[in-house]
Coordinates of C-alpha atoms and ligand atoms in Angstrom, one line a residue:
X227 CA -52.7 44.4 22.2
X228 CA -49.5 42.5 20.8
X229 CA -50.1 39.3 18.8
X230 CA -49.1 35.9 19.7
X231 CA -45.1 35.5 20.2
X232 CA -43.4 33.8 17.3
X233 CA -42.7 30.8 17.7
X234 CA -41.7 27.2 15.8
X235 CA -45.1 25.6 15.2
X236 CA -46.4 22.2 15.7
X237 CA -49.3 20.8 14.6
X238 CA -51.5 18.3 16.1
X239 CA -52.4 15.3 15.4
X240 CA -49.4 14.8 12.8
X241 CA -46.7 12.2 12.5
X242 CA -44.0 13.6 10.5
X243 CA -41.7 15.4 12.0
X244 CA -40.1 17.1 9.5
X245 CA -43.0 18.9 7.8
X246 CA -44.9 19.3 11.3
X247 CA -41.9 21.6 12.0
X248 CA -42.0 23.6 8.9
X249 CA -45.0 25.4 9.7
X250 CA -44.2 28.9 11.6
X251 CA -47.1 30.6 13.2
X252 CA -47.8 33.4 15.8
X253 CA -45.9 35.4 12.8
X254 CA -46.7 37.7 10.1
X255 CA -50.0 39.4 10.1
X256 CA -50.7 37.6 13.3
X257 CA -47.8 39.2 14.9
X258 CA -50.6 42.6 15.1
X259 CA -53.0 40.3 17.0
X260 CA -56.6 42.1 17.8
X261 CA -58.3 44.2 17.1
X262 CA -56.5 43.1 13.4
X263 CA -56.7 39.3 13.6
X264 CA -58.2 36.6 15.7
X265 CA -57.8 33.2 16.3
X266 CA -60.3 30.7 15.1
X267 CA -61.0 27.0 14.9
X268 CA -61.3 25.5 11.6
X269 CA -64.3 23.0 10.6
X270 CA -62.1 20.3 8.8
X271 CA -63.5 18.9 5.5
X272 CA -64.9 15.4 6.6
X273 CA -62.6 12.7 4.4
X274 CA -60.5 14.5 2.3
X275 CA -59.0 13.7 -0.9
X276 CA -56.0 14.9 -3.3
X277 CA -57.6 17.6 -5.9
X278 CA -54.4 19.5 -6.9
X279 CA -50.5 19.3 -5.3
X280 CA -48.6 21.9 -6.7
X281 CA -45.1 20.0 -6.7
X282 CA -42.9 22.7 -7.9
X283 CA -44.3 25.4 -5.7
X284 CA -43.8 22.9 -2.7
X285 CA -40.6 21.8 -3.3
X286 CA -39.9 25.3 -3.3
X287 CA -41.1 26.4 0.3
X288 CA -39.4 23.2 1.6
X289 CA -42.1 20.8 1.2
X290 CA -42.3 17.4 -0.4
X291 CA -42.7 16.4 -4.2
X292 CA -45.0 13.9 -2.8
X293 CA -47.5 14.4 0.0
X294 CA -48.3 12.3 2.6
X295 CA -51.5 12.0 4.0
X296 CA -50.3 14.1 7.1
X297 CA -50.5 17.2 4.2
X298 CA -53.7 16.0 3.1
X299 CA -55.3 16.3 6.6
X300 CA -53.4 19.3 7.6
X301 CA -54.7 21.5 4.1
X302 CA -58.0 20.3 4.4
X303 CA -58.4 22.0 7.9
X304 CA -57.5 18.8 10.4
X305 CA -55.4 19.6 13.5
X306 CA -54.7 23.8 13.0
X307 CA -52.9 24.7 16.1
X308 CA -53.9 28.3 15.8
X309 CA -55.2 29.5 12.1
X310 CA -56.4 32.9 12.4
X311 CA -58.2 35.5 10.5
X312 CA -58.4 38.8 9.7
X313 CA -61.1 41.9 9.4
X314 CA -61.5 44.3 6.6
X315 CA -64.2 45.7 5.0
X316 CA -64.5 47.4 1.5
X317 CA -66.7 49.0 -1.2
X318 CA -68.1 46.5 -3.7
X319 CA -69.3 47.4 -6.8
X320 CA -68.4 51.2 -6.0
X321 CA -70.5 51.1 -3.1
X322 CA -69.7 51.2 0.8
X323 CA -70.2 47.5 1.9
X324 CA -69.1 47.7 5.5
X325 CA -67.3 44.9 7.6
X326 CA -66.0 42.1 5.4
X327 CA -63.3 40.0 6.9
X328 CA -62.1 36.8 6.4
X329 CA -65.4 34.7 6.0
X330 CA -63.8 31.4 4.8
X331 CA -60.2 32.3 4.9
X332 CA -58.0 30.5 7.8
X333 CA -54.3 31.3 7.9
X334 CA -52.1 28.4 9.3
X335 CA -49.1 30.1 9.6
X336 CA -45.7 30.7 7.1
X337 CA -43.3 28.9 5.3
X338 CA -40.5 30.6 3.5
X339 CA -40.1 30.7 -0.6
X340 CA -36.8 32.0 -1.8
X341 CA -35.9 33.4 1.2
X342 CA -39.4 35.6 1.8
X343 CA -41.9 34.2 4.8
X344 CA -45.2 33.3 2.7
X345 CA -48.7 32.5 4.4
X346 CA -50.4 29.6 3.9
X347 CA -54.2 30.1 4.0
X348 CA -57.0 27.8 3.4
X349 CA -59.9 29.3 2.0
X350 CA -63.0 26.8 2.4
X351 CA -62.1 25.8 6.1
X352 CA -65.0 27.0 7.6
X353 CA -67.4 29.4 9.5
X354 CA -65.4 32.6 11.2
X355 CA -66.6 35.4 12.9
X356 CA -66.8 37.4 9.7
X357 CA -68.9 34.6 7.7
X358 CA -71.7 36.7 7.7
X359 CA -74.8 34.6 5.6
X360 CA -72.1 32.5 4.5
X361 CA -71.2 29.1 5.0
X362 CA -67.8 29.5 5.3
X363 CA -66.9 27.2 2.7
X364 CA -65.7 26.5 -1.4
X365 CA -67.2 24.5 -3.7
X366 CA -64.7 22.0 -6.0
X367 CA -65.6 24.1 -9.4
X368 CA -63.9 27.6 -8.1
X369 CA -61.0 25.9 -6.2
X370 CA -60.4 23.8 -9.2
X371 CA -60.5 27.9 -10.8
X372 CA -58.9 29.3 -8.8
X373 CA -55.8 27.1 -8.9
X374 CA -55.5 27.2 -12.1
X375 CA -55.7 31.0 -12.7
X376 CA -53.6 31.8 -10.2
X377 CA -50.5 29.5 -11.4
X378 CA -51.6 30.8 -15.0
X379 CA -50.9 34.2 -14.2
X380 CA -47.4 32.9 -11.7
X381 CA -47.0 31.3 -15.1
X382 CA -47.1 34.3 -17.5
X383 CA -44.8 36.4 -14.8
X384 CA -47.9 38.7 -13.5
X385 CA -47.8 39.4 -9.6
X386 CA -50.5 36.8 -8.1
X387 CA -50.8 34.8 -4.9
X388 CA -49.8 31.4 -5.7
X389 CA -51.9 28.1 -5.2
X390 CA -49.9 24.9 -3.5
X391 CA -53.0 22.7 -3.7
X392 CA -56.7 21.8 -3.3
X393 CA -58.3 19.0 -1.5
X394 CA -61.7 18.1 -1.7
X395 CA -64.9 16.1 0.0
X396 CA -68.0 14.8 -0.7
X397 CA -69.1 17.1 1.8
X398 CA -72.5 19.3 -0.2
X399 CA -72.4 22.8 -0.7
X400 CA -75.2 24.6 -1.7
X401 CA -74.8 27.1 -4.9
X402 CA -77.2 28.0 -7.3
X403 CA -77.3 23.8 -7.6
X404 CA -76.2 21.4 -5.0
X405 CA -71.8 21.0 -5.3
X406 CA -69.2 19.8 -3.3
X407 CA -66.8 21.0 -1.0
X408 CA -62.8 21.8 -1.7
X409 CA -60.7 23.3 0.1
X410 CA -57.6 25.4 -2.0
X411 CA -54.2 26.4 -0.6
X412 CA -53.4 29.9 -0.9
X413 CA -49.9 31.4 -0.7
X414 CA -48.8 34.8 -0.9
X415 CA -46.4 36.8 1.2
X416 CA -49.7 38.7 2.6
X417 CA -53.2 38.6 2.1
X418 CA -53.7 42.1 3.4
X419 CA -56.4 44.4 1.2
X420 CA -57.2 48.0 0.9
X421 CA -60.2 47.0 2.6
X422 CA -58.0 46.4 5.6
X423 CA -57.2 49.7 6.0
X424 CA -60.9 51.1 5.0
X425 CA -62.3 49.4 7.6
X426 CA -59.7 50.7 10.5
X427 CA -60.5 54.4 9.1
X428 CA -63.9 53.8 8.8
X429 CA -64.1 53.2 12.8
X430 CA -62.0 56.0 13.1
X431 CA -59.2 53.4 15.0
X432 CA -56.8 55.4 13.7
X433 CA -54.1 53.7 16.2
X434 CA -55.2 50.4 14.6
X435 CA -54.8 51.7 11.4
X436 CA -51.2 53.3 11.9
X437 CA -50.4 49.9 13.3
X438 CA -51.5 48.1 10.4
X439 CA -49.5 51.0 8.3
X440 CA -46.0 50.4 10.1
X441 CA -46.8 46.4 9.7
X442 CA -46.8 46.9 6.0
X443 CA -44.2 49.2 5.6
X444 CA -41.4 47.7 7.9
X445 CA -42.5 44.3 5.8
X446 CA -43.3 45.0 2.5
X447 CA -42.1 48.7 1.7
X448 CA -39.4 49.5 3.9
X449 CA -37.9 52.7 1.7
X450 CA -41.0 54.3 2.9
X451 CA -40.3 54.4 6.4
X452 CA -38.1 57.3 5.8
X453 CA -40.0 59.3 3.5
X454 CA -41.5 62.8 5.4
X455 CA -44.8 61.1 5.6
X456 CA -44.8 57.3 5.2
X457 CA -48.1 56.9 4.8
X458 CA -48.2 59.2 1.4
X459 CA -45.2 57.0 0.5
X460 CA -46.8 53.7 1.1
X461 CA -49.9 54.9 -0.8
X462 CA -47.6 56.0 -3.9
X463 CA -45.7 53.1 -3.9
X464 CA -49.3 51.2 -3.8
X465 CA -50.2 53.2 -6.7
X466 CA -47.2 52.4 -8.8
X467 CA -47.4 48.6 -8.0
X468 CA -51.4 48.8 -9.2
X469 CA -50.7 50.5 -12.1
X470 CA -48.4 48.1 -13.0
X471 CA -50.8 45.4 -12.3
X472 CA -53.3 46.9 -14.3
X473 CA -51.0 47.2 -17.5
X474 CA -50.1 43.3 -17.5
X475 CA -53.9 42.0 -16.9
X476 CA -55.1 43.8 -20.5
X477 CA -51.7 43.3 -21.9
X478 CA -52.7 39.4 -21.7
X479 CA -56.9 40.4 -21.7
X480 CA -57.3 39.1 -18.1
X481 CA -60.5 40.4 -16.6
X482 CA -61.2 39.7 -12.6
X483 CA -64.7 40.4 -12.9
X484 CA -64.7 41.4 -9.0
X485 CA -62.5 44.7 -8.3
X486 CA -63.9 45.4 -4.8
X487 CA -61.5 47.3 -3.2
X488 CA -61.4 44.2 -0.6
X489 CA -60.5 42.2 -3.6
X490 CA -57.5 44.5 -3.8
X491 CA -54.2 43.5 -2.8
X492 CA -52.1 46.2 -0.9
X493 CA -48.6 44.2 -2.5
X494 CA -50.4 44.7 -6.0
X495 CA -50.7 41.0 -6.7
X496 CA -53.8 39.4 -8.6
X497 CA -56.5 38.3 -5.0
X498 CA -59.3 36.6 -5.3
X499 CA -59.8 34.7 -8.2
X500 CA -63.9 34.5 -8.9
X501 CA -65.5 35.3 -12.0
X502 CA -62.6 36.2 -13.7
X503 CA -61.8 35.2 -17.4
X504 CA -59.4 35.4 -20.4
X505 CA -60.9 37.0 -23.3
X506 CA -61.4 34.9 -26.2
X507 CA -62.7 36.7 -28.8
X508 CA -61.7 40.5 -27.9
X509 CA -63.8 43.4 -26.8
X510 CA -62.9 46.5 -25.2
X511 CA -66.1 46.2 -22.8
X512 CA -66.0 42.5 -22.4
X513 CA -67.3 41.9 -19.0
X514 CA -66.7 38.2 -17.3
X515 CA -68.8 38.4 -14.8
X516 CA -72.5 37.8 -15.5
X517 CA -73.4 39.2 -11.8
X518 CA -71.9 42.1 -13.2
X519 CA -75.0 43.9 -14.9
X520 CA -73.2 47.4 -15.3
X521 CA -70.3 46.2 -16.8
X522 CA -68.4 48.4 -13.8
X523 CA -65.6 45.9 -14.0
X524 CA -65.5 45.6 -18.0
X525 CA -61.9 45.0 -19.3
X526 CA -61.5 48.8 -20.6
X527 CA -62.3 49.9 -17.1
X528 CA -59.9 48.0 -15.0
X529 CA -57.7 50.9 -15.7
X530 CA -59.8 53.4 -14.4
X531 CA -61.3 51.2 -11.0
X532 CA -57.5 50.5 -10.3
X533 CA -57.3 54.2 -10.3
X534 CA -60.4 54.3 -8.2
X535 CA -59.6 51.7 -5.4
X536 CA -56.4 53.4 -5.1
X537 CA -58.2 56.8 -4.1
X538 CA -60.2 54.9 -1.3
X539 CA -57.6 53.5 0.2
X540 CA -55.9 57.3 -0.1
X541 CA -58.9 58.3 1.8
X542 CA -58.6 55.6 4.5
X543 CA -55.1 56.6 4.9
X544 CA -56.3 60.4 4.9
X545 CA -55.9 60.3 9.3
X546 CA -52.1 59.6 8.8
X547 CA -51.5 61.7 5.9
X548 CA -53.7 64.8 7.1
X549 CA -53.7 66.4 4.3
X550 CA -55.7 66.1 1.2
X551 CA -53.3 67.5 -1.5
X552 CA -50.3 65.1 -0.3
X553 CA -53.2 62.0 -0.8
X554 CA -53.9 63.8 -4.5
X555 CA -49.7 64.1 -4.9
X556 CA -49.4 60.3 -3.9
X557 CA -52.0 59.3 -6.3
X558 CA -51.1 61.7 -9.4
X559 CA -48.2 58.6 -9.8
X560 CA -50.9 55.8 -11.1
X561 CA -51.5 57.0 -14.4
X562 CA -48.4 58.0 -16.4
X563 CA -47.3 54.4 -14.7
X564 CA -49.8 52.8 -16.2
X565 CA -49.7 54.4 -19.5
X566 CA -45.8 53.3 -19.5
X567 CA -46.2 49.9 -18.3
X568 CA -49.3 49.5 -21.2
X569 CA -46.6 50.8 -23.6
X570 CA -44.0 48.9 -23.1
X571 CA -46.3 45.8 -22.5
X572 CA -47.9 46.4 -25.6
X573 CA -44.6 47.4 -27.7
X574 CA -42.8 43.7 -26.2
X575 CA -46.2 42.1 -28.3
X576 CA -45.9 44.1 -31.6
X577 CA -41.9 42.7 -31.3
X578 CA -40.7 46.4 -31.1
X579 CA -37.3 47.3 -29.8
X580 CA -37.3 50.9 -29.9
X581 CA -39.8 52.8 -28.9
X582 CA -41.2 55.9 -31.2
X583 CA -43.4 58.6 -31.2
X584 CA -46.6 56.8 -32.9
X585 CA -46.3 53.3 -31.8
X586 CA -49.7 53.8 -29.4
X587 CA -51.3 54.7 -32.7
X588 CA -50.2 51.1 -33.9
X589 CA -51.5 49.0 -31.1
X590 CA -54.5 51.2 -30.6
X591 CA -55.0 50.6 -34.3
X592 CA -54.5 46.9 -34.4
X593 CA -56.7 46.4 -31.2
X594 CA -59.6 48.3 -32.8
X595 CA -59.4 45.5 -35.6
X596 CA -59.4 42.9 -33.2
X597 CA -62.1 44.4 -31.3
X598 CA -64.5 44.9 -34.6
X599 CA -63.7 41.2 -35.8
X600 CA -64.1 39.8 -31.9
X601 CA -61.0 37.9 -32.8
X602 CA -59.1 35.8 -30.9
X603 CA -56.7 37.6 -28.9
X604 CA -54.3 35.0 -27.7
X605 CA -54.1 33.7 -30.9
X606 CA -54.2 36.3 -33.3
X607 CA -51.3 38.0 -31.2
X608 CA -49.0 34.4 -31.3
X609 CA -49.7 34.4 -34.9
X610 CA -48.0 37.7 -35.6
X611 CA -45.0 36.6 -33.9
X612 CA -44.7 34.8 -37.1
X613 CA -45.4 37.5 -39.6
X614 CA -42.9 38.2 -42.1
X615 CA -41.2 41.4 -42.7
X616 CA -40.9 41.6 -46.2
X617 CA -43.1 39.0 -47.3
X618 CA -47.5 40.6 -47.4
X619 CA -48.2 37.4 -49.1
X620 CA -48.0 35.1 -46.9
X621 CA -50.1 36.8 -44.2
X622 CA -53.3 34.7 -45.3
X623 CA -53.8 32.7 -42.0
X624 CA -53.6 36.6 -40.3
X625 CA -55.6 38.3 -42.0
X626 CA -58.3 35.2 -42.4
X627 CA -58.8 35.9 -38.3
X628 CA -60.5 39.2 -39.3
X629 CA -63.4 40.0 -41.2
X630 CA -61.8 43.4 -42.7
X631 CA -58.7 41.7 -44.6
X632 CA -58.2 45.4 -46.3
X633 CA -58.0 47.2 -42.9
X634 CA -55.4 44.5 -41.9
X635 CA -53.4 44.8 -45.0
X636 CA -53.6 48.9 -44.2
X637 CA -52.6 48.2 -40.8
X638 CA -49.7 45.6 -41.7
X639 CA -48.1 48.3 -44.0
X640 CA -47.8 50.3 -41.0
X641 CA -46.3 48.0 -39.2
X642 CA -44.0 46.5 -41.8
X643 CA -43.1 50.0 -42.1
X644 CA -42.4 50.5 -38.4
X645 CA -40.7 47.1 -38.1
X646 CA -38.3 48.4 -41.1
X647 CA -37.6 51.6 -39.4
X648 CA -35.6 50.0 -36.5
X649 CA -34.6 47.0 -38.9
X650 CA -36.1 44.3 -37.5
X651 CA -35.2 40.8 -38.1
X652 CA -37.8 38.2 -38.1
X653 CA -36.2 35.2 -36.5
X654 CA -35.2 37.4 -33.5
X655 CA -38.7 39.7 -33.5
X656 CA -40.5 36.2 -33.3
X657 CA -38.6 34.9 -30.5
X658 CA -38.9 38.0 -28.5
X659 CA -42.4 38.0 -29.2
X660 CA -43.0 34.6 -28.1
X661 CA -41.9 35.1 -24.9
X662 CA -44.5 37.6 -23.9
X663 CA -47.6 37.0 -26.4
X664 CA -48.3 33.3 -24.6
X665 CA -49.3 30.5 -26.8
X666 CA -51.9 29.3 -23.7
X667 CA -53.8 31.4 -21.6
X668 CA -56.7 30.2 -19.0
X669 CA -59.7 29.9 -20.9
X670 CA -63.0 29.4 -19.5
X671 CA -64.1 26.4 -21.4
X672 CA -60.4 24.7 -20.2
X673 CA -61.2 24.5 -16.9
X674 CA -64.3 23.8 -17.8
X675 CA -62.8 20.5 -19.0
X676 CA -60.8 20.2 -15.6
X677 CA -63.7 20.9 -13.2
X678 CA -65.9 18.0 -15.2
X679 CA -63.1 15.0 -15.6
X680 CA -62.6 16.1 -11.4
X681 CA -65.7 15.9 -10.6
X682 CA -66.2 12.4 -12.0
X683 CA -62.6 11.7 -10.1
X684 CA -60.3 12.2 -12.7
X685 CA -57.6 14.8 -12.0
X686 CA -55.1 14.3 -15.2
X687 CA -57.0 16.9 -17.1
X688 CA -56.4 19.4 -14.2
X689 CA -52.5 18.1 -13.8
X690 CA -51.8 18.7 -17.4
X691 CA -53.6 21.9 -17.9
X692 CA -52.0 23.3 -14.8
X693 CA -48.1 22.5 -16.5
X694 CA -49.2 23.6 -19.4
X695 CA -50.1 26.9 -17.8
X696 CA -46.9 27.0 -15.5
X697 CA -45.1 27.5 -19.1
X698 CA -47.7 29.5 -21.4
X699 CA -45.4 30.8 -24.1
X700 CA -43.8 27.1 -24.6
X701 CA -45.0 25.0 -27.8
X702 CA -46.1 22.2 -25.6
X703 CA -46.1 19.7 -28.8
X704 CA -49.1 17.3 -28.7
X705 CA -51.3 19.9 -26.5
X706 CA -52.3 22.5 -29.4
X707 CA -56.2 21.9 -28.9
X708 CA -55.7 23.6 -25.8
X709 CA -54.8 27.1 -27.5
X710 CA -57.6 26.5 -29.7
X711 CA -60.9 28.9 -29.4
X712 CA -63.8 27.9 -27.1
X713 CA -65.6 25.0 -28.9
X714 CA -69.4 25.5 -29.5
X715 CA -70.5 24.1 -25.8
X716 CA -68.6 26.8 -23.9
X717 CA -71.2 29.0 -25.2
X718 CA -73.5 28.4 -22.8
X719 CA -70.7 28.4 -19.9
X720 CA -71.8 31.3 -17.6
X721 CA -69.6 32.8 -14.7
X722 CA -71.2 34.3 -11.4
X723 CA -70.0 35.4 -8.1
X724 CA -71.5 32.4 -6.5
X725 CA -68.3 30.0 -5.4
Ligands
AMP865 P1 -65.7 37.6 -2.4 O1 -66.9 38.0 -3.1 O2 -65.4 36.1 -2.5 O3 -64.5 38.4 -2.6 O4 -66.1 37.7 -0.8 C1 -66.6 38.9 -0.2 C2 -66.8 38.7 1.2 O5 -67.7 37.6 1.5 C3 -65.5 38.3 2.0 O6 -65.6 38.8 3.3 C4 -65.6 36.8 2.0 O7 -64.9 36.2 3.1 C5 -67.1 36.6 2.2 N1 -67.6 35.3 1.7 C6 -67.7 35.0 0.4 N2 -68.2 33.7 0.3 C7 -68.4 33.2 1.5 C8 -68.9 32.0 2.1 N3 -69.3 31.0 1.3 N4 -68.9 31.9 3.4 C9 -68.5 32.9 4.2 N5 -68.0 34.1 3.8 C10 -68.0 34.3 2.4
MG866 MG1 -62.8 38.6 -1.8

């Protein structure tokens, strides 16, 4: 069945003209119509307020610095002429979960960023057809989260859907204790999973599925419409793009905490921000997710469950590729682009130029330290942008962040030696360095700070974080306690699923 025609769209219940204009629905994902999306009627938040207006990412798709409270209505689920949603379904937790779907994501319609049609989706809107137990809503603490993370990792240059805003209510929301709802903006060209295509393969709607294929390629990949089999394409190029992904989250020790394959972006961008976290101190099987018991999604195996989403959506796309050796072909791609990415992510930290045979031996090396000392890893890495070439002595401040000082001094001769062998200068190793070792990352304990000052109504907290994030590897004179470790009460701070 063909979608809705495209069309200008006009919401109701508005009085600006120029921004009820803006909005284009009918288009994008909608354009498939059923059995792919439907149309359904948000359940507005009951007296809205301002959370978080991302004015640099609105001014961007064409909207104002300064909202009105036409905006305010509009993103917190008032007056949607036709928001729809999608189904998908998914493993979670490596197992077979069945139908998923949209359970408290509405999509309004698009607006265009630097020339590329975006949808804007509230998630928190509502009930839908694929809410399930749920109650189809978000509470204030993992919008507040969510908004931050995403324009963290926007910020540090790592594919992500963006986040133009939250609003919130005093509406209550049950969790594991009584919260409040919030409603948060989501923008990203598409929101389409690998559980998209799972669940069309799983039903065996194999026309549904090719349909959903050809959407995504003439969109999003068109160089693979004239490969011999598309569909092998598209699932290469998926792999490359994951790979990729992979290699910047543990570059800059991001953890998701919740790599369901319907958590899985099919544009290999960061989706669904939950229990993720930043390390702190670092550990190869740091797991950020308490809910996680089997540390499935622990930061050393992201790499690995990247690998492994990417073979179930090879076998969902098994009916269009028909045979099993051009799935294996398309997937053989993921790892030697993920051990380059890693590599040349981890040679732009050590301030390398030139890459040589044992370099992984040096970052494996160094990591290992970290790992043994749990030491910081945001900060121990911006440190040795500052190390000096010829000069052991004054490593003191590096070396104090471990507890085996003689490993590190073994370990810096190495690298003083390596630095030496391509002639490295220090004022221009340093500068490289801080542009991709970031001076602020997303830790827990600073949205911590944000959710509590918003929750007693104060948003400045969750303003200022969020610039300071927009621009991680800046000094941001004046806002140093923020790069700082977690302060004894984070602790305690524990991250679920529940949100
Ligand atoms: P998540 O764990 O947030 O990735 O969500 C997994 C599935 O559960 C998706 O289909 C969500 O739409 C759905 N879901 C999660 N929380 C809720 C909720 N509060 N209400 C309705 N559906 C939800
Ligand atoms: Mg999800």
């Amino acid at each position: 069945m063909p979608g809705p025609a495209l069309r200008r769209g006009r919401m109701q219940g508005m009085n600006a003209p120029h921004e009820t204009e803006v909005l284009e629905t009918g288009a994008g994902m909608a354009g498939l119509g059923a059995p792919h999306v439907v149309v359904v009627p948000t359940d507005p938040l009951p007296d809205p307020y301002w959370v978080a207006w991302n004015a640099a990412l609105a001014q961007a798709l064409g909207l104002p610095a300064q909202p009105d409270q036409g905006w305010l209505r509009r993103l917190s689920g008032h007056g949607a002429e036709s928001p729809w949603c999608s189904a998908y379904a998914g493993h979670q937790f490596g197992v077979w979960a069945g139908p998923l779907g949209d359970g408290r994501a509405h999509t309004l319609g698009l607006l265009t960023l630097a020339g590329q049609p975006q949808e804007i989706q509230l998630k928190g809107a509502g009930r839908t057809p694929f809410s399930r137990m749920g109650d189809g809503r978000a509470v204030l603490r993992s919008s507040i989260r969510e908004y931050l993370a995403s324009e963290a990792l926007a910020g540090l240059g790592i594919p992500t859907t963006r986040a133009l805003a939250v609003t919130g209510s005093a509406l209550p929301v049950q969790r594991e204790t009584l919260e409040t709802a919030a409603i948060v903006t989501r923008v990203a060209p598409s929101f389409i999973r690998f559980g998209h295509f799972e669940h069309f393969a799983h039903h065996g709607h194999h026309d549904a599925l090719q349909r959903l294929t050809d959407h995504v390629i003439a969109r999003f990949y068109p160089e693979c419409a004239q490969a011999p089999v598309p569909a092998q394409a598209l699932l290469a190029a998926v792999a490359q793009r994951t790979a990729h992904l992979m290699a910047r989250w543990q570059a800059v020790g991001f953890c998701h905490g919740v790599m369901n394959t319907d958590n899985m972006s099919i544009l290999g961008l960061t989706l669904d921000y939950g229990p993720f976290g930043f390390m702190d101190g670092f550990d190869f099987h740091h797991v950020c997710n308490h809910s996680d018991s089997h540390g499935r999604y622990a930061y050393d195996q992201q790499p690995r469950i990247g690998w492994w989403n990417c073979a179930a959506l090879g076998s969902a796309l098994m009916p269009l590729i028909g045979d099993e050796d051009a799935v294996r072909e398309a997937l053989d791609g993921y790892a030697p682009a993920f051990q380059a990415a890693l590599a040349d992510a981890f040679r732009a930290k050590l301030g390398l130029a030139v890459p040589m045979e044992d370099d992984y031996r040096l970052a494996s090396g160094l990591l290992t330290l970290l790992h043994e000392s749990h030491a910081d890893y945001t900060g121990f890495f911006r440190a040795l942008c500052g190390l000096r070439r010829d000069a052991p002595e004054s490593d003191g401040p590096l070396r104090d962040r471990l507890l085996e000082r003689d490993a590190f001094d073994r370990w810096a001769r190495d690298y003083r030696a390596r630095l030496a062998a391509e002639h490295s200068r220090d004022e221009e190793r340093a500068q490289a360095m801080r542009r991709v070792n970031p001076k602020y990352v997303l830790r827990n304990y600073l949205a911590e700070l944000a959710i509590r000052d918003a929750r007693d109504g104060r948003f400045d907290t969750l303003e200022m974080l969020a610039r300071v994030l927009a621009a991680p590897f800046d000094e941001h004179p004046g806002q140093e306690a923020w790069a700082g470790e977690p302060p004894d009460w984070a602790g305690t701070l524990s991250v679920s699923c529940s949100s």
